[in-house]
Coordinates of N, CA and C in Angstrom, one line a residue:
M88 N -65.0 5.9 -13.9 CA -65.1 6.8 -13.0 C -64.0 6.2 -12.5
S89 N -63.2 6.9 -12.4 CA -61.4 7.3 -11.5 C -61.2 8.4 -10.6
A90 N -62.2 9.8 -11.1 CA -62.1 10.7 -9.9 C -62.7 10.2 -8.9
P91 N -62.0 11.0 -7.8 CA -62.0 10.5 -6.3 C -63.7 10.8 -5.8
T92 N -63.9 12.0 -7.1 CA -65.3 12.7 -6.3 C -66.4 11.7 -6.9
D93 N -66.2 10.9 -7.9 CA -66.9 9.8 -8.3 C -67.0 9.0 -7.5
R94 N -66.2 8.3 -7.1 CA -66.1 7.2 -6.0 C -66.9 7.3 -5.3
A95 N -66.6 8.4 -4.6 CA -67.5 9.2 -3.6 C -68.9 9.0 -3.8
A96 N -69.4 9.3 -5.2 CA -70.5 9.8 -5.2 C -71.1 8.5 -5.6
F97 N -70.3 7.8 -6.0 CA -70.5 6.1 -6.2 C -70.9 5.2 -4.4
I98 N -70.1 5.6 -3.6 CA -70.9 4.9 -2.7 C -71.5 5.8 -1.5
R99 N -71.4 7.4 -2.0 CA -73.1 7.4 -0.8 C -74.2 6.9 -2.0
G100 N -74.3 6.8 -3.1 CA -75.6 6.0 -3.1 C -75.8 4.3 -3.8
N101 N -75.1 4.0 -3.3 CA -74.9 2.4 -3.1 C -74.7 2.1 -1.7
T102 N -74.6 3.0 -0.5 CA -74.7 2.3 0.7 C -75.2 3.7 1.8
T103 N -75.9 3.1 2.8 CA -76.2 4.1 3.7 C -75.3 4.0 5.1
L104 N -75.6 5.4 5.7 CA -74.3 5.7 7.2 C -75.2 5.0 7.9
R105 N -74.6 4.2 8.6 CA -75.3 3.9 9.7 C -74.2 3.1 11.3
P106 N -74.6 3.0 12.3 CA -74.1 2.8 13.4 C -73.0 1.3 13.3
V107 N -71.8 1.5 13.6 CA -71.6 0.1 14.0 C -72.1 -1.1 15.0
P108 N -72.1 -1.9 14.3 CA -73.3 -2.4 15.5 C -72.3 -2.8 16.9
H109 N -70.5 -3.0 17.2 CA -69.9 -3.3 17.9 C -69.6 -2.9 18.6
A110 N -69.6 -0.9 17.7 CA -68.8 -0.1 18.4 C -69.6 1.3 17.7
P111 N -71.3 1.3 17.8 CA -72.1 2.1 17.5 C -71.8 3.8 17.7
E112 N -70.5 3.8 18.2 CA -70.4 5.5 18.9 C -69.4 5.5 17.0
I113 N -69.4 4.8 16.3 CA -69.0 5.3 15.1 C -69.9 4.7 13.7
M114 N -69.9 5.4 12.9 CA -71.0 5.9 11.6 C -70.1 5.1 10.3
L115 N -70.6 4.0 10.0 CA -70.3 3.7 8.2 C -70.8 3.9 7.5
H116 N -70.8 3.9 6.0 CA -71.1 4.1 4.5 C -71.0 2.3 4.5
V117 N -72.1 2.0 4.8 CA -72.5 -0.3 4.2 C -72.8 0.0 3.7
A118 N -73.3 -1.2 2.8 CA -73.9 -2.4 1.8 C -74.8 -2.9 2.7
D119 N -75.6 -3.3 2.0 CA -76.9 -4.4 2.3 C -76.3 -5.5 2.2
E120 N -76.0 -5.8 0.9 CA -75.1 -6.5 0.4 C -74.4 -7.2 -0.6
A121 N -73.0 -7.7 0.0 CA -71.8 -7.8 -1.1 C -71.8 -7.8 -2.5
V122 N -73.0 -9.0 -2.8 CA -72.7 -9.4 -4.3 C -73.4 -8.5 -5.3
P123 N -74.5 -7.7 -5.1 CA -74.7 -6.9 -6.2 C -74.6 -5.9 -6.0
L124 N -73.4 -5.2 -5.0 CA -72.8 -4.0 -4.8 C -71.3 -4.1 -5.9
W125 N -71.2 -5.7 -5.7 CA -69.7 -5.9 -6.0 C -69.7 -6.1 -7.7
S126 N -70.9 -6.8 -8.4 CA -71.2 -6.7 -10.1 C -72.1 -5.2 -10.2
R127 N -72.6 -4.5 -9.7 CA -72.6 -3.0 -10.0 C -71.0 -1.8 -9.9
T128 N -70.2 -2.7 -9.1 CA -69.2 -1.4 -8.9 C -68.2 -2.4 -10.4
E129 N -68.1 -3.2 -11.0 CA -67.7 -3.7 -12.0 C -68.1 -2.9 -13.8
E130 N -69.6 -3.0 -13.0 CA -70.5 -3.1 -14.3 C -70.3 -0.8 -14.7
E131 N -70.4 0.0 -13.4 CA -70.2 1.1 -13.5 C -68.8 1.6 -14.3
L132 N -67.3 0.5 -14.0 CA -66.3 0.9 -14.0 C -65.9 0.2 -15.6
A133 N -66.6 -0.3 -17.0 CA -66.7 -1.2 -17.3 C -65.2 -2.2 -17.8
Q134 N -65.0 -2.9 -16.2 CA -64.2 -3.2 -15.5 C -64.1 -5.3 -14.9
A135 N -63.4 -6.2 -15.3 CA -64.1 -7.0 -14.6 C -62.8 -7.4 -13.6
G136 N -63.2 -8.3 -12.8 CA -62.2 -8.4 -11.6 C -61.4 -8.1 -10.8
L137 N -62.5 -6.9 -10.5 CA -62.0 -6.1 -9.5 C -62.1 -6.8 -8.4
P138 N -61.2 -5.6 -7.1 CA -61.4 -6.6 -5.7 C -63.0 -6.2 -4.9
P139 N -63.6 -7.7 -4.2 CA -64.5 -7.5 -3.4 C -64.4 -6.1 -3.1
P140 N -65.9 -5.5 -2.4 CA -66.3 -4.9 -1.7 C -66.0 -4.9 -0.6
F141 N -64.8 -4.4 -0.6 CA -64.5 -5.0 1.4 C -64.3 -3.9 2.3
W142 N -64.9 -2.5 1.4 CA -65.0 -1.8 2.4 C -66.2 -1.1 2.7
A143 N -67.1 -1.8 2.3 CA -68.9 -1.6 2.2 C -69.4 -2.1 3.2
F144 N -68.2 -2.7 4.5 CA -69.1 -4.0 4.9 C -68.2 -3.9 6.7
A145 N -68.6 -3.7 8.2 CA -68.5 -3.7 9.3 C -67.9 -5.3 9.7
W146 N -66.8 -5.8 9.3 CA -65.7 -7.3 9.5 C -65.7 -7.4 10.8
A147 N -66.1 -8.8 11.5 CA -66.1 -8.6 12.8 C -64.7 -8.6 12.8
G148 N -63.6 -9.0 12.7 CA -62.1 -8.6 12.8 C -61.4 -7.1 13.2
G149 N -62.5 -6.4 12.6 CA -62.5 -5.0 12.7 C -63.2 -4.1 14.0
Q150 N -64.5 -5.1 13.9 CA -65.5 -4.5 14.9 C -64.5 -5.0 16.1
A151 N -63.9 -5.7 16.3 CA -63.3 -5.9 17.5 C -62.5 -5.5 18.3
L152 N -61.3 -5.3 16.7 CA -60.5 -4.6 17.6 C -61.2 -3.0 17.8
A153 N -61.9 -2.4 17.1 CA -62.5 -1.1 17.3 C -62.7 -0.8 18.3
R154 N -63.7 -1.5 18.7 CA -64.3 -1.7 20.1 C -63.4 -2.2 21.4
H155 N -62.0 -2.8 21.2 CA -60.9 -3.0 22.4 C -60.5 -1.4 22.5
V156 N -60.0 -0.9 20.9 CA -59.3 0.6 20.6 C -60.3 1.3 21.4
L157 N -61.3 1.4 21.1 CA -62.1 2.5 21.9 C -62.4 2.8 23.2
D158 N -62.2 0.6 24.4 CA -62.1 0.6 25.0 C -60.7 1.5 26.2
H159 N -59.8 0.8 25.4 CA -58.5 1.0 26.1 C -58.0 1.9 25.3
P160 N -58.3 3.2 25.3 CA -57.9 4.1 24.5 C -56.2 4.4 24.9
R161 N -56.2 4.0 25.9 CA -54.0 3.9 26.4 C -53.1 3.1 25.1
S162 N -54.1 2.1 24.7 CA -53.2 1.4 23.7 C -52.8 2.3 21.9
V163 N -53.2 3.8 21.7 CA -53.1 4.4 21.1 C -52.9 5.9 21.4
A164 N -53.5 6.0 22.4 CA -53.7 7.9 23.0 C -51.9 8.2 22.4
G165 N -52.1 9.2 21.9 CA -50.5 10.0 21.6 C -50.0 9.6 20.4
R166 N -50.2 8.4 20.4 CA -49.2 7.4 19.3 C -49.6 7.6 18.2
R167 N -48.7 7.2 17.2 CA -48.4 7.4 15.8 C -48.9 5.7 15.5
V168 N -50.3 5.8 14.5 CA -50.7 4.3 14.2 C -51.0 4.4 13.0
L169 N -50.7 2.8 12.6 CA -51.0 2.0 11.2 C -51.3 1.4 11.2
D170 N -53.3 1.4 10.1 CA -53.8 0.8 10.6 C -53.9 0.3 9.0
V171 N -53.7 -1.3 8.8 CA -53.1 -2.2 7.6 C -54.1 -2.8 7.1
G172 N -54.3 -2.6 5.9 CA -56.3 -2.6 5.3 C -56.9 -2.9 5.5
S173 N -57.3 -1.4 5.8 CA -57.8 -0.4 6.8 C -59.7 -0.9 6.4
G174 N -59.3 -1.2 4.7 CA -60.8 -1.3 4.0 C -61.8 0.0 4.5
S175 N -63.2 -0.3 5.2 CA -64.1 0.9 5.3 C -63.2 2.1 6.1
G176 N -61.9 1.8 6.7 CA -61.8 3.2 7.8 C -62.0 3.1 9.6
L177 N -62.8 1.9 9.3 CA -63.7 1.5 11.0 C -62.5 1.7 11.7
V178 N -61.3 1.0 11.8 CA -60.4 0.9 12.8 C -59.7 1.9 13.1
A179 N -59.2 2.4 11.7 CA -58.3 4.1 12.0 C -59.2 4.6 13.2
I180 N -60.6 5.1 12.4 CA -61.5 6.0 12.9 C -61.5 5.6 14.6
A181 N -61.8 4.7 14.8 CA -61.3 4.1 16.4 C -60.4 5.0 17.4
A182 N -59.3 4.6 16.4 CA -58.5 4.7 17.4 C -57.6 6.4 17.1
M183 N -58.4 7.2 15.9 CA -58.7 8.7 16.2 C -59.3 9.0 17.5
K184 N -60.5 8.5 17.3 CA -61.4 8.6 18.4 C -61.2 8.6 20.0
A185 N -60.2 7.0 20.3 CA -59.7 7.4 21.1 C -58.2 7.9 21.6
G186 N -58.0 9.0 20.7 CA -57.2 9.6 21.0 C -55.2 9.3 20.5
A187 N -55.4 8.8 19.6 CA -54.2 8.4 18.6 C -53.7 10.5 17.6
A188 N -52.1 10.1 18.3 CA -51.8 11.7 17.2 C -52.5 11.5 15.8
S189 N -51.7 10.8 14.9 CA -52.1 10.6 13.6 C -52.7 9.1 13.8
V190 N -53.0 8.7 12.4 CA -53.7 7.3 12.2 C -53.6 7.4 10.6
T191 N -52.4 6.4 10.0 CA -52.5 6.4 8.5 C -53.3 5.0 7.9
A192 N -53.8 4.9 7.4 CA -54.8 3.5 7.0 C -54.6 3.2 5.6
A193 N -53.5 2.4 4.9 CA -53.6 1.8 4.3 C -54.4 0.6 3.9
D194 N -54.3 0.7 2.5 CA -55.9 0.3 2.2 C -55.1 0.4 0.2
P195 N -55.1 -0.6 -0.8 CA -54.8 -0.9 -1.9 C -55.8 -0.5 -3.5
D196 N -57.0 -0.7 -2.8 CA -58.1 0.0 -2.8 C -58.6 1.1 -3.5
P197 N -58.9 1.9 -4.5 CA -59.3 3.5 -4.1 C -60.5 3.7 -4.1
F198 N -61.1 2.5 -3.9 CA -62.5 2.8 -3.7 C -62.4 2.7 -2.1
A199 N -61.6 2.0 -1.3 CA -61.6 2.5 0.4 C -61.2 3.2 0.6
R200 N -60.3 4.0 -0.1 CA -59.3 5.1 0.5 C -60.7 6.1 -0.2
A201 N -61.2 5.8 -0.7 CA -62.4 6.8 -0.6 C -63.6 7.0 0.4
A202 N -63.9 5.8 0.9 CA -64.7 5.3 1.3 C -64.3 5.7 2.6
M203 N -62.7 5.6 3.1 CA -62.6 5.9 4.7 C -62.4 7.5 5.0
M204 N -61.9 8.0 3.5 CA -61.8 9.4 4.2 C -63.7 10.4 4.2
L205 N -65.1 9.1 3.3 CA -65.9 9.5 3.6 C -66.4 9.6 5.1
N206 N -66.0 8.0 5.7 CA -66.1 7.8 7.0 C -65.5 8.5 8.2
A207 N -64.4 9.2 7.6 CA -63.9 9.6 8.8 C -64.4 11.4 8.9
A208 N -64.8 11.8 7.5 CA -65.6 12.9 7.3 C -66.8 13.0 8.6
A209 N -67.6 11.4 8.3 CA -69.3 11.6 8.8 C -68.5 11.6 10.3
N210 N -67.5 10.4 10.9 CA -67.2 10.4 12.7 C -67.2 11.7 13.0
G211 N -66.1 13.3 12.3 CA -65.6 13.9 13.0 C -63.9 13.6 13.1
V212 N -63.0 13.4 12.2 CA -62.2 13.0 12.8 C -61.4 13.1 11.0
R213 N -59.7 12.8 11.2 CA -59.2 13.4 9.8 C -58.0 11.8 10.3
V214 N -58.3 11.1 9.0 CA -57.1 10.1 8.7 C -56.4 10.5 7.7
T215 N -54.5 9.7 6.9 CA -54.2 9.3 6.1 C -54.5 8.7 5.3
P216 N -55.1 8.7 4.4 CA -54.8 7.0 3.1 C -53.3 6.8 2.9
L217 N -53.5 5.9 2.3 CA -51.8 5.7 1.9 C -52.5 4.4 1.0
A218 N -51.9 4.1 -0.2 CA -52.1 3.7 -1.2 C -51.3 2.3 -1.6
D219 N -50.5 2.4 -1.2 CA -48.9 1.8 -1.0 C -49.2 0.2 -0.2
D220 N -48.7 -0.4 -0.2 CA -48.8 -1.4 0.4 C -47.8 -2.0 1.8
P221 N -48.2 -1.8 2.8 CA -47.0 -1.2 3.9 C -46.0 -2.5 4.0
I222 N -46.8 -3.5 4.0 CA -46.1 -5.0 4.2 C -44.5 -5.6 3.3
G223 N -44.1 -5.9 4.0 CA -42.8 -6.4 3.9 C -41.9 -4.3 3.5
G224 N -42.3 -3.5 4.0 CA -42.1 -2.4 4.0 C -40.8 -1.8 5.4
A225 N -40.2 -0.6 5.2 CA -39.6 -0.3 6.5 C -40.4 -0.8 7.8
A226 N -39.8 -1.3 9.3 CA -40.3 -1.5 10.1 C -40.0 -0.7 11.0
G227 N -41.0 -0.3 12.1 CA -41.0 0.3 13.1 C -40.9 2.1 13.2
E228 N -41.9 2.3 11.6 CA -42.5 3.5 11.9 C -43.6 4.2 12.3
F229 N -44.0 3.1 12.9 CA -45.4 3.4 13.8 C -45.1 3.3 15.3
D230 N -45.9 3.8 15.9 CA -45.7 3.4 17.3 C -46.7 2.0 17.9
V231 N -47.7 2.5 16.9 CA -48.4 1.4 17.1 C -49.1 0.8 16.0
V232 N -49.3 -0.6 15.5 CA -49.9 -1.5 14.4 C -51.0 -1.8 14.1
L233 N -52.2 -1.8 13.6 CA -53.8 -2.4 13.9 C -53.9 -3.3 12.8
V234 N -54.6 -4.4 12.9 CA -54.7 -5.3 11.4 C -55.9 -5.6 12.3
G235 N -57.0 -5.2 11.3 CA -58.4 -6.1 11.5 C -58.3 -7.4 10.5
D236 N -59.3 -8.7 10.9 CA -59.4 -9.1 9.7 C -58.7 -9.4 8.6
L237 N -57.2 -9.5 8.6 CA -56.5 -10.2 7.3 C -55.5 -11.6 6.9
F238 N -56.0 -12.3 7.7 CA -55.1 -13.4 8.1 C -56.3 -14.4 7.0
Y239 N -57.1 -14.0 6.0 CA -57.5 -15.1 5.5 C -56.9 -15.9 4.2
E240 N -56.0 -15.8 3.8 CA -54.9 -15.9 2.7 C -53.9 -16.3 2.6
R241 N -53.5 -17.4 2.1 CA -52.2 -18.2 2.6 C -50.8 -17.3 3.1
D242 N -50.8 -17.0 1.4 CA -49.6 -15.9 0.7 C -49.6 -14.7 1.6
L243 N -50.8 -14.3 2.1 CA -51.0 -12.8 2.7 C -50.2 -13.3 4.0
A244 N -51.0 -14.1 4.5 CA -50.6 -14.6 6.2 C -49.7 -14.5 6.4
A245 N -48.7 -15.2 5.7 CA -47.3 -15.1 5.8 C -46.6 -14.2 5.7
R246 N -46.8 -12.6 4.4 CA -46.1 -12.0 4.7 C -46.5 -10.8 6.1
L247 N -47.7 -10.7 6.1 CA -47.9 -10.3 7.1 C -47.1 -10.8 8.6
I248 N -47.0 -11.6 9.1 CA -46.8 -11.9 9.9 C -44.9 -11.5 10.0
D249 N -44.4 -12.1 9.0 CA -42.9 -12.2 9.5 C -42.6 -10.0 9.1
W250 N -43.7 -9.5 8.6 CA -43.6 -8.1 8.5 C -44.4 -7.9 10.3
L251 N -45.0 -8.2 10.5 CA -45.6 -7.6 11.9 C -44.2 -8.4 12.7
E252 N -43.5 -9.1 12.3 CA -42.5 -9.4 13.8 C -41.0 -8.8 13.6
R253 N -41.2 -8.1 12.5 CA -40.1 -7.2 12.1 C -40.5 -5.7 12.8
C254 N -41.7 -6.0 13.2 CA -42.6 -4.7 13.0 C -42.2 -4.2 14.6
A255 N -42.6 -5.3 15.0 CA -42.3 -5.7 16.9 C -40.8 -5.4 16.9
A256 N -40.5 -5.8 16.9 CA -38.7 -6.2 16.8 C -38.3 -4.3 16.6
G257 N -39.0 -3.7 16.0 CA -38.5 -2.1 16.0 C -39.3 -1.0 16.8
G258 N -39.8 -1.8 17.3 CA -40.1 -1.2 18.9 C -42.2 -1.1 18.3
S259 N -42.9 -1.5 17.3 CA -44.4 -1.2 17.7 C -44.8 -2.0 18.2
E260 N -45.6 -1.5 18.6 CA -47.0 -2.6 19.2 C -48.2 -3.3 18.2
I261 N -48.6 -4.2 18.5 CA -49.3 -4.7 17.0 C -50.0 -5.3 17.8
L262 N -51.4 -5.1 17.2 CA -53.0 -5.5 17.8 C -53.3 -5.9 16.5
V263 N -54.3 -6.9 16.5 CA -54.5 -8.4 15.4 C -56.3 -8.0 16.0
G264 N -57.9 -7.7 14.9 CA -58.6 -8.1 15.3 C -58.7 -9.3 14.4
D265 N -58.9 -10.3 15.2 CA -59.7 -12.1 13.9 C -60.1 -12.9 14.6
P266 N -61.4 -13.3 13.7 CA -62.8 -14.3 14.5 C -62.6 -15.4 13.9
G267 N -61.3 -16.0 13.5 CA -60.8 -16.9 13.5 C -60.7 -17.7 12.1
R268 N -60.0 -16.5 11.1 CA -59.6 -17.4 9.7 C -58.9 -18.3 9.5
S269 N -58.9 -18.9 8.9 CA -58.1 -20.1 8.2 C -56.3 -19.8 8.6
Y270 N -55.4 -18.5 8.4 CA -54.5 -18.8 8.5 C -53.9 -17.7 9.3
L271 N -54.6 -17.5 10.5 CA -54.2 -16.8 11.8 C -53.2 -17.5 12.5
P272 N -52.0 -17.1 12.7 CA -50.8 -18.2 13.7 C -51.1 -18.0 15.1
R273 N -52.1 -18.9 15.7 CA -52.2 -18.3 17.1 C -51.0 -19.0 17.8
D274 N -49.5 -19.6 17.0 CA -48.9 -19.9 18.7 C -47.7 -18.5 17.8
R275 N -47.7 -17.5 17.3 CA -47.1 -16.7 17.3 C -47.9 -15.4 17.7
L276 N -48.6 -15.8 18.4 CA -50.1 -14.6 18.9 C -50.5 -15.0 20.9
Q277 N -50.8 -13.6 21.5 CA -51.3 -13.6 22.5 C -52.6 -13.0 22.9
A278 N -53.6 -13.9 23.4 CA -55.1 -13.4 23.2 C -54.7 -12.7 24.3
V279 N -55.9 -11.1 24.1 CA -56.2 -10.1 25.1 C -57.1 -9.4 25.4
A280 N -58.3 -10.0 24.2 CA -59.7 -9.8 24.5 C -61.0 -11.1 23.6
E281 N -61.8 -10.8 24.1 CA -62.9 -12.0 23.1 C -64.1 -10.9 23.0
Y282 N -64.5 -10.8 22.0 CA -66.1 -10.3 21.6 C -66.7 -11.0 21.3
T283 N -68.1 -10.9 21.2 CA -69.3 -11.6 20.4 C -70.0 -10.1 19.4
V284 N -69.8 -10.5 18.5 CA -69.5 -9.9 17.5 C -70.8 -10.3 16.5
P285 N -71.9 -9.0 16.2 CA -73.0 -9.0 15.5 C -72.3 -8.5 13.8
V286 N -72.7 -9.9 12.6 CA -72.0 -9.9 11.2 C -73.4 -10.0 10.2
S287 N -72.9 -9.9 9.9 CA -74.5 -10.1 8.0 C -74.1 -11.7 7.7
R288 N -75.1 -12.8 7.7 CA -75.2 -14.1 7.1 C -74.8 -14.3 5.4
D289 N -74.5 -12.8 4.9 CA -74.3 -12.5 3.5 C -72.7 -12.8 3.6
L290 N -71.9 -12.1 4.5 CA -70.9 -12.3 4.4 C -69.9 -13.3 5.5
E291 N -71.0 -13.9 6.4 CA -70.0 -14.5 7.1 C -71.0 -16.3 7.6
D292 N -70.5 -17.3 7.9 CA -71.5 -18.1 8.2 C -72.1 -18.4 9.3
S293 N -72.1 -17.4 10.1 CA -73.5 -17.2 11.8 C -74.0 -15.3 11.6
E294 N -74.7 -15.6 12.5 CA -75.0 -14.3 12.8 C -74.4 -13.5 13.7
I295 N -73.6 -14.1 14.5 CA -72.4 -14.0 15.6 C -71.4 -14.3 15.6
K296 N -70.0 -13.8 15.5 CA -69.4 -14.2 15.8 C -67.9 -13.6 16.5
R297 N -67.2 -15.3 17.4 CA -66.6 -15.2 18.6 C -65.6 -14.4 18.0
T298 N -64.7 -13.3 18.6 CA -63.8 -12.5 17.8 C -62.5 -12.2 19.0
T299 N -61.4 -12.7 18.2 CA -60.7 -12.1 19.5 C -59.3 -11.6 18.9
V300 N -59.0 -10.1 20.1 CA -58.1 -9.0 19.5 C -57.0 -10.2 20.2
W301 N -56.0 -10.5 19.5 CA -54.3 -10.5 19.9 C -53.2 -9.7 20.3
R302 N -52.1 -9.7 20.8 CA -51.1 -9.0 20.2 C -50.2 -9.9 20.1
L303 N -48.9 -9.0 19.3 CA -48.0 -10.4 18.9 C -47.3 -10.3 19.9
A304 N -46.6 -11.5 20.2 CA -46.0 -12.4 20.8 C -44.7 -11.9 20.8
R305 N -43.5 -11.3 21.3 CA -42.4 -11.1 21.1 C -41.7 -12.1 21.4
S306 N -40.5 -12.5 21.0 CA -40.0 -13.5 20.7 C -39.3 -13.2 22.4
G307 N -39.3 -14.1 23.4 CA -38.6 -14.6 24.9 C -40.0 -14.6 26.0
G308 N -41.4 -14.3 25.3 CA -42.0 -14.0 26.4 C -43.3 -12.8 25.5

């Protein structure tokens, strides 16, 4: 099952189109449970060790960041936006709904890219999927860089924050949504908003996550 149309059919067959709890203006194809879908994906492809189906859920950091962008459209309106680790495309879709000139949604998982295209179509917007990993690449190509819930792994977090600082130095505005992941570099960020986000116990340790939207603190303040 390698063709994009097959991935789209798989996603439709294993998810339900529902409003996002903290951003009900947006509809996503979401799964009820993570583990069964993960197992089903590996079985369908006859391939073990696939990435978890991050694309099938509205994670707390993404929900908070999407809500913030929708409520503060001037943060993205008329601007070129990059959504890093886009997953379902939730944050990218929010940026387009808020009036971004264009949104590139980066995710290495082909299922995520198929999901974000389905979700964008369901919400009447267009995003540009990107398979390449932008982290470590050229900085300053986008006016705004959005990051929802990516500081969950040490090496990734270290690569990400260094690159984001280069992007900020190149003129990009950086916004991060995070529910308190272990490797979030709080000392290099400034909190701008806080949200109480409903989540699934299948994904988190509670049904509500207090989630913060951060702006990258620029050198000298």
